[in-house]
Amino acid sequence: MIRSPLMTVMTDAVMKASRSLKRDFGEVENLQVSRKGPGDFVSAADKKAESILRDALEKARPGYGFVMEESGIVEGTDTSHRWHIDPLDGTTNFLHGLPHFAISVGLERDGQMVAGIIYDPAKDELFIAEKGKGAFLNNRRIRVAARSAMEDAVVGCGLPHIGKGDHALFLREAASVMAHAGGSRRWGAAALDLAYVACGRLDIFWERGLNSWDIAAGMVILREAGGFYSDADGGSDPIAKGTIACGNETLHRELLKLLKKAKA
Ligand code: IPD
Ligand code: CA
């Protein structure tokens, strides 16, 4: 696979930040047993990774704007382009020494997501896609799974937790989906959940209460892998609604029906 100049810029930035995250992940294990716990250390690791990404992307593409999980929105002089950056998706996993977290960077051009990269440092898995050029995992082309029966499907979801989300709605949705699905998983890193649907490890995924940096890159990767997505109520703009439902064409449609049932 030939990497475009844009994808080279994105990959270099992500790899640089991942070296810092990886080093810090090695420390987190030791901190589990300390009285203070690893909270402050992880939040510093998160900020460090974000600043590495920002510096690298700013240098390579001066003027582009930023939407960042840690530092918020930075308007650029080039109003057509914005990076959506999650320097550490799966923070709770990272904090608990669970090796399932990622860096996610999406590029928006004139209101449309056109490039995405998600890197899982613990497994050395790099998911990338650019509009019209296909989706890849470590240079190998990926596609969504072809399964069409809900009873064969493995479903990913996000779980609300203390202080976040509509717990009652989630429980109704989970009951509705679980009654038909072959199996359910909650991995704890939304960017990777989307990447996993894109490469057929998960058949469908839904979550509410997300931000643009969680899903911007995954949306491009999914679309380029032949996947379908909408917001969790079937609307066309997951970022505006902060919710997503996805899968192949058939299972995405089935998932929306089950989620709708749970709302009625
Ligand atoms: C979180 C993860 C998690 C999802 C949450 C996100 P963070 O992102 O993606 O899987 O359930 O909604 O906020 O905080 O680890 O970057
Ligand atoms: Ca996130």
Coordinates of C-alpha atoms and ligand atoms in Angstrom, one line a residue, residues 69 86 89 213-214, ligand 2:
E69 CA -10.2 16.1 24.2
D86 CA -8.2 11.8 21.2
D89 CA -9.1 6.7 24.1
W213 CA -12.7 13.0 19.0
D214 CA -14.0 9.5 19.9
Ligands
CA2 CA -12.3 8.9 24.0

